[in-house]
Amino acid sequence: MTDIFYSLESEVRSYSRSWPVEFVQASGATQTDSNGTQYLDFFSGAGALNYGHNHPAVMKPLVEYLQSGGVLHGMDMMTPAKREFLQTFKDVILEPRDLHYKVMFPGPTGTNTVEAALKLARKYTGRQHILSFTNAFHGMTLGSLSVTGNSMKRQGAGIPLTNSSKIPYDDYLDGETPDFLWLERVLEDSGSGVDKPAAIIVETVQGEGGLRAARFDWLRRLAELCQEHEILLIVDDVQAGCGRTGTFFSFEEAGITPDIVCLSKSISGSGLPMALTLFRPELDIWSPGEHNGTFRGNNPAFVTATAALREFWADPSFQSRLADTIDTLQSRIEAIALSTSGAGVRGRGLLTGIVFDDPEAATKIAAEAFREGLLLETSGPQDEVVKLMPPLTISAEDLDRGLDILEAAIRTVTGPAVDTPTATEAPAA
Ligand code: PMP
């Protein structure tokens, strides 16, 4: 039955290799394959399904819109669906956070919003160079790839990836070298030979690069440095945004305001393609049509995006329930990591995971979890991290069940639990 995938589809396919079943249905945190086997989904479409699969609050307005004969494809034309999205985004997200961004619709994917951000930063500053971080991931088109770290992905470009340099992400060096030492020096030294960059692009938590989470102090210092040197700060919130870390934008708790923000993945609330590039109004120097794309006006995505903002983000109880879910997940995985030799916790919020000294462990654990009915992927340059991204809306029972499967899979692969210090033996915090 599945022969056509193997015979016709390109070798480039990847998830269908880890999970070689045909998924036929999906609801909430569950996907069902063609044999009727159910899987708990701790993958959430790599962050595109933060509210789970087919949430009724987004599906109902979508079905009504489709039946109403509303516009499906709209370039960047005005439609009621787009108007309602813009108004709701302003009312529910921007204004309560005192953010005064202009909203640009690039093409509907993460890499599209990153390309738009890089292009705008270069156009605005008149500079070419962009700085990005070790282990960053920003997308697969040439501009985004040039600011991405992973060597296997970069190699695929087939041409030199230029006009960008990598600088160490938080905790990349020895823990002794002061943060940003190199950057501060070269920016102040006219003899450094390092071109002043147009922008620095950063993920607050590196989704693909191993779930490293930057400290808030580190992010604040980065923002300060950018301001001092008139370098634009771009936060790529494609994966960490839309609530993944507990707040709508992943930079909120750090108290910084980036010049440009990239959003995609869960902004549509439904898995439909959609992306936004947000920037300070002064940066809005685009000429009409200077950057465009056929699929900027994906109206069904606007409908579901509006529904998700109203259903989840307009309701303050959503964020407090999310905080509880994060607490449960964090305390469980801390306990699991503590009782597993060579394991540690990575990430922040519901963009989190367990890193293993043995670089093969995470891949084996993900495979074992799949056999037991749990979908999760790995992250990091050597796939050394088991990545946990359950839906933000997951029930306490499903979360527990998924974590039980994960714990059992870890034991199967790494051996029995090791003794953990008891409360009395544990060192004082
Ligand atoms: N930026 C980040 C931080 C991402 O995690 C991703 C996708 N994993 C992208 C950009 C690219 O998004 P897309 O795959 O939709 O192009």
XYZ file of C-alpha atoms and ligand atoms in Angstrom:
445
model
C 0.000 0.000 0.000
C 2.794 2.437 0.825
C 5.001 1.425 -2.159
C 4.472 4.718 -3.965
C 6.273 6.626 -1.191
C 9.344 4.453 -1.636
C 9.304 4.304 -5.431
C 8.254 7.832 -6.388
C 9.015 10.200 -3.557
C 12.503 11.664 -3.396
C 15.162 10.267 -1.112
C 15.077 13.603 0.681
C 12.103 12.511 2.770
C 13.005 12.059 6.421
C 10.174 11.818 8.975
C 8.516 9.048 6.986
C 11.686 7.017 7.539
C 11.571 7.366 11.340
C 7.824 6.738 11.439
C 7.116 4.397 8.497
C 3.339 4.251 8.877
C 0.511 6.001 7.063
C -1.190 8.484 9.366
C -4.866 8.720 8.566
C -6.390 10.744 11.362
C -5.372 13.232 13.991
C -7.081 14.795 16.953
C -5.581 16.760 19.836
C -2.376 15.039 20.922
C -3.171 11.802 19.079
C -2.479 10.534 15.574
C -3.884 7.281 14.230
C -2.293 5.153 11.515
C -3.970 3.041 8.843
C -3.890 -0.037 11.124
C -5.790 1.840 13.809
C -2.701 2.192 16.032
C -2.749 5.375 18.045
C 0.309 7.499 18.754
C 0.698 10.248 21.296
C 2.189 13.226 19.535
C 5.076 14.909 21.395
C 6.315 16.345 18.109
C 3.461 18.724 17.245
C 4.463 19.244 13.627
C 7.862 20.588 14.745
C 5.995 23.376 16.501
C 3.329 24.018 13.860
C 0.605 22.368 15.971
C 0.883 24.103 19.332
C -2.851 23.637 19.958
C -2.816 20.010 18.853
C -4.400 18.516 15.742
C -7.794 19.740 14.513
C -8.743 21.690 17.618
C -12.518 22.278 17.426
C -12.090 25.986 18.191
C -10.107 26.459 14.993
C -11.780 23.786 12.860
C -15.328 25.089 13.244
C -14.624 28.580 11.848
C -12.453 27.027 9.133
C -15.213 24.678 7.963
C -17.752 27.527 8.083
C -15.412 29.747 6.068
C -14.829 27.054 3.442
C -18.575 26.473 3.124
C -19.320 30.191 2.920
C -17.488 30.655 -0.375
C -14.934 33.027 1.179
C -11.742 33.885 -0.700
C -9.106 31.159 -0.403
C -6.191 32.694 -2.268
C -5.741 36.427 -1.999
C -2.158 37.545 -2.807
C -1.947 40.579 -0.516
C -5.453 41.805 -1.295
C -7.831 43.045 1.398
C -10.302 40.450 2.674
C -12.439 40.238 5.806
C -10.385 37.211 6.937
C -7.169 39.218 6.778
C -8.774 42.274 8.361
C -10.019 40.246 11.300
C -6.652 38.609 11.757
C -4.791 41.939 11.780
C -7.280 43.505 14.192
C -7.203 40.490 16.529
C -3.401 40.271 16.431
C -3.227 43.959 17.361
C -5.842 43.693 20.133
C -4.822 40.374 21.677
C -1.063 40.197 21.117
C 0.585 43.513 20.270
C -1.272 46.101 22.345
C -1.374 44.218 25.661
C 2.405 43.797 25.339
C 2.915 47.432 24.328
C 4.533 46.321 21.081
C 4.271 48.681 18.126
C 5.324 46.479 15.251
C 4.245 46.755 11.646
C 3.074 43.406 10.277
C 4.410 42.046 7.011
C 3.122 38.881 5.339
C 6.046 37.198 3.592
C 5.626 33.810 1.913
C 3.948 31.352 4.282
C 6.940 29.486 5.745
C 9.568 30.015 8.405
C 12.376 30.441 5.937
C 10.309 33.056 4.076
C 10.017 35.273 7.140
C 13.732 34.892 7.892
C 14.630 35.861 4.310
C 12.371 38.917 4.575
C 13.981 39.901 7.886
C 17.550 39.602 6.547
C 16.675 41.494 3.400
C 15.016 44.303 5.324
C 17.914 44.583 7.786
C 20.379 44.904 4.895
C 18.197 47.389 3.053
C 17.647 49.544 6.140
C 21.250 49.662 7.333
C 22.969 49.546 3.956
C 25.279 46.877 5.438
C 25.683 43.315 4.134
C 27.060 41.296 6.987
C 24.783 39.330 9.353
C 25.923 37.663 12.570
C 24.246 34.518 13.791
C 25.054 31.911 16.412
C 26.747 28.557 16.649
C 24.166 25.764 16.226
C 21.513 28.169 14.949
C 18.796 26.969 12.585
C 16.905 29.504 10.503
C 15.704 27.647 7.399
C 16.785 26.026 4.174
C 16.758 28.754 1.512
C 20.103 30.385 0.779
C 19.829 33.453 3.003
C 18.470 31.482 5.959
C 20.989 28.712 5.352
C 23.839 31.218 5.413
C 22.918 32.077 9.022
C 22.357 28.406 9.978
C 25.078 26.406 11.739
C 24.533 22.749 10.856
C 27.258 21.639 8.427
C 25.190 18.902 6.755
C 22.414 21.386 5.964
C 24.888 24.069 4.841
C 26.603 21.635 2.502
C 23.331 21.187 0.633
C 23.553 24.779 -0.598
C 26.125 23.764 -3.209
C 27.552 27.286 -3.295
C 29.498 29.359 -0.755
C 27.255 30.757 1.935
C 28.585 34.240 2.392
C 27.955 37.566 4.105
C 27.470 36.075 7.537
C 29.623 34.919 10.443
C 28.904 32.737 13.463
C 29.491 33.863 17.018
C 29.271 31.709 20.176
C 25.768 31.139 21.574
C 25.213 31.263 25.320
C 27.241 28.599 27.138
C 29.176 27.621 24.000
C 32.638 28.390 25.367
C 34.366 27.318 28.565
C 32.101 29.115 31.027
C 35.041 31.338 31.981
C 35.332 33.627 28.970
C 33.047 36.610 29.498
C 29.974 36.596 27.254
C 30.349 38.591 24.034
C 34.036 39.329 24.711
C 34.995 38.871 21.071
C 31.993 40.741 19.768
C 32.529 43.740 22.037
C 36.201 43.977 21.069
C 35.750 43.700 17.308
C 32.871 46.153 17.222
C 34.932 48.748 19.067
C 38.136 48.172 17.118
C 38.213 49.822 13.698
C 41.200 47.628 12.918
C 39.421 44.354 13.677
C 38.685 43.711 10.028
C 35.180 42.504 10.934
C 32.549 44.374 8.948
C 29.892 45.955 11.114
C 26.853 43.749 10.724
C 23.407 44.873 9.606
C 21.810 42.549 12.140
C 22.282 39.765 14.618
C 19.741 36.968 14.361
C 19.049 34.769 17.370
C 16.735 32.028 18.647
C 16.037 32.353 22.377
C 15.918 28.549 22.485
C 17.689 26.689 19.682
C 14.972 24.353 18.457
C 16.985 22.310 15.967
C 20.454 23.023 17.334
C 20.127 20.993 20.547
C 17.536 22.878 22.612
C 20.040 25.223 24.162
C 18.169 27.991 25.960
C 19.822 31.381 26.285
C 19.797 32.956 29.748
C 17.691 36.082 30.016
C 20.739 38.104 31.140
C 22.597 36.969 28.078
C 19.702 38.020 25.829
C 19.522 41.391 27.557
C 23.240 41.995 27.047
C 22.880 40.993 23.402
C 20.027 43.476 22.966
C 22.058 46.207 24.674
C 25.075 45.574 22.482
C 22.921 45.759 19.372
C 21.475 49.048 20.542
C 24.857 50.519 21.453
C 26.223 49.712 18.003
C 23.067 50.377 15.964
C 22.843 46.776 14.861
C 19.357 45.396 14.328
C 18.318 42.529 16.577
C 16.235 39.856 14.861
C 14.574 37.228 17.045
C 13.655 34.147 15.047
C 10.578 33.019 16.975
C 9.442 30.606 14.286
C 9.738 27.616 16.617
C 9.985 29.114 20.130
C 7.164 31.617 19.579
C 3.374 31.282 19.749
C 3.469 30.087 23.353
C 6.073 27.301 23.206
C 8.092 28.740 26.077
C 5.061 29.799 28.130
C 4.535 33.318 26.788
C 3.348 34.300 23.304
C 6.780 35.608 22.288
C 9.754 33.705 23.663
C 11.606 36.945 24.474
C 8.926 38.416 26.757
C 10.406 37.136 30.021
C 13.836 38.507 29.100
C 12.244 41.945 28.812
C 13.808 42.734 25.439
C 12.131 44.231 22.363
C 13.747 43.004 19.160
C 13.773 45.259 16.109
C 12.472 42.440 13.920
C 10.586 39.256 14.870
C 10.025 36.206 12.687
C 6.917 34.098 13.303
C 5.511 31.105 11.425
C 4.733 27.470 12.374
C 1.898 27.874 14.930
C 0.775 31.384 14.040
C -2.081 29.914 11.951
C -3.137 27.814 14.944
C -4.066 24.934 12.664
C -1.015 23.727 10.781
C -1.998 25.736 7.691
C 1.000 27.585 6.218
C 1.382 31.185 7.373
C 4.192 33.502 8.430
C 4.647 37.042 9.710
C 7.601 39.391 9.855
C 7.165 42.061 12.509
C 9.319 45.173 12.706
C 9.570 48.622 14.215
C 7.587 51.105 12.101
C 10.745 53.117 11.219
C 12.096 50.034 9.463
C 9.138 49.907 7.103
C 11.011 51.308 4.110
C 9.820 48.702 1.622
C 8.555 49.965 -1.717
C 5.212 48.426 -2.715
C 5.793 44.906 -4.022
C 9.551 45.074 -3.439
C 9.276 41.796 -1.559
C 6.340 39.592 -2.480
C 5.141 36.016 -2.871
C 2.098 34.276 -4.345
C 0.969 32.621 -1.130
C 1.083 35.547 1.292
C -2.697 35.722 1.436
C -3.618 32.260 2.691
C -7.076 33.244 3.898
C -8.063 29.941 5.553
C -4.887 30.357 7.652
C -6.004 33.854 8.642
C -9.342 32.416 9.761
C -7.757 29.750 11.962
C -5.111 32.178 13.246
C -7.812 34.583 14.398
C -9.745 31.751 16.022
C -6.643 30.547 17.905
C -5.797 34.020 19.194
C -9.362 34.472 20.420
C -9.714 30.998 21.908
C -6.340 30.792 23.658
C -4.550 34.117 23.967
C -7.565 36.301 24.733
C -8.267 34.026 27.709
C -5.853 34.636 30.633
C -6.588 31.192 32.094
C -4.900 29.618 29.048
C -1.501 30.939 30.035
C -1.853 29.856 33.645
C -2.839 26.333 32.565
C 0.144 26.370 30.228
C 2.415 27.307 33.154
C 1.098 24.265 35.060
C 1.755 21.981 32.096
C 5.298 23.354 31.830
C 5.889 22.762 35.567
C 4.700 19.158 35.310
C 6.853 18.433 32.278
C 9.937 20.105 33.716
C 9.782 18.342 37.070
C 9.213 14.953 35.440
C 12.093 15.277 32.999
C 14.417 16.644 35.660
C 13.681 13.538 37.748
C 14.170 11.263 34.739
C 17.474 12.928 33.803
C 18.712 12.801 37.401
C 18.133 9.073 37.557
C 19.820 8.388 34.203
C 23.585 8.398 34.017
C 25.019 10.704 31.363
C 21.751 12.625 30.907
C 20.800 16.270 31.421
C 17.871 18.606 30.797
C 17.853 21.140 27.949
C 15.469 23.838 26.769
C 12.717 25.970 28.215
C 8.941 25.716 28.545
C 7.443 23.078 26.263
C 10.466 23.300 23.964
C 12.581 21.054 26.038
C 14.389 17.748 26.106
C 16.960 15.398 27.536
C 20.551 15.377 26.308
C 22.663 12.211 26.462
C 26.446 11.842 26.600
C 26.097 8.839 24.313
C 25.231 10.471 20.983
C 23.412 7.352 19.787
C 21.074 7.138 22.757
C 18.535 9.775 21.690
C 17.915 8.228 18.270
C 17.448 4.781 19.841
C 15.099 6.209 22.476
C 12.998 7.978 19.831
C 12.743 4.694 17.882
C 11.762 2.751 21.005
C 9.202 5.425 21.941
C 7.661 5.100 18.477
C 7.336 1.328 18.917
C 5.459 2.036 22.156
C 3.176 4.641 20.584
C 4.909 7.985 21.214
C 6.089 10.371 18.504
C 9.120 12.436 19.374
C 12.159 13.569 17.446
C 15.769 14.319 18.190
C 17.648 17.598 18.052
C 21.258 18.778 18.051
C 24.239 18.530 15.713
C 24.684 14.843 16.563
C 20.996 14.155 17.311
C 22.082 13.859 20.919
C 18.901 15.338 22.430
C 15.457 13.749 22.784
C 13.110 16.610 21.991
C 9.779 16.982 23.741
C 7.198 19.267 22.189
C 3.744 18.184 23.304
C 0.821 20.404 22.331
C 0.380 23.357 24.716
C -3.169 22.106 25.185
C -2.249 18.537 26.159
C -4.283 17.003 28.991
C -2.555 16.069 32.250
C -3.341 12.373 31.566
C -1.821 12.408 28.059
C 1.238 14.256 29.320
C 1.768 11.686 32.065
C 1.199 8.774 29.722
C 3.676 10.153 27.178
C 6.275 10.729 29.869
C 5.770 7.177 31.159
C 6.449 5.839 27.667
C 9.494 8.099 27.384
C 10.870 6.974 30.744
C 10.401 3.303 29.843
C 12.117 3.872 26.480
C 15.061 5.554 28.218
C 15.372 2.600 30.606
C 15.242 0.127 27.716
C 18.038 1.940 25.909
C 20.269 3.170 28.753
C 19.631 0.572 31.460
C 17.994 0.748 34.879
C 17.595 3.971 36.835
C 20.591 5.048 38.883
C 20.233 6.055 42.535
C 19.372 9.703 42.968
C 20.258 11.668 46.099
C 17.418 11.576 48.628
C 16.075 14.846 49.997
C 18.400 14.689 53.011
C 21.476 13.835 50.943
C 20.806 16.422 48.256
C 23.154 19.401 48.401
C 21.549 22.649 49.531
C 20.439 24.741 46.562
N 13.558 29.216 12.021
C 13.473 28.326 13.015
C 13.901 28.733 14.394
C 12.996 27.042 12.774
O 12.940 26.152 13.781
C 12.584 26.691 11.470
C 12.037 25.316 11.145
N 12.405 24.283 11.936
C 12.690 27.662 10.463
C 13.167 28.912 10.772
C 12.294 27.345 9.051
O 10.923 27.163 8.936
P 10.315 26.440 7.661
O 10.690 24.990 7.752
O 8.838 26.660 7.761
O 10.905 27.106 6.462
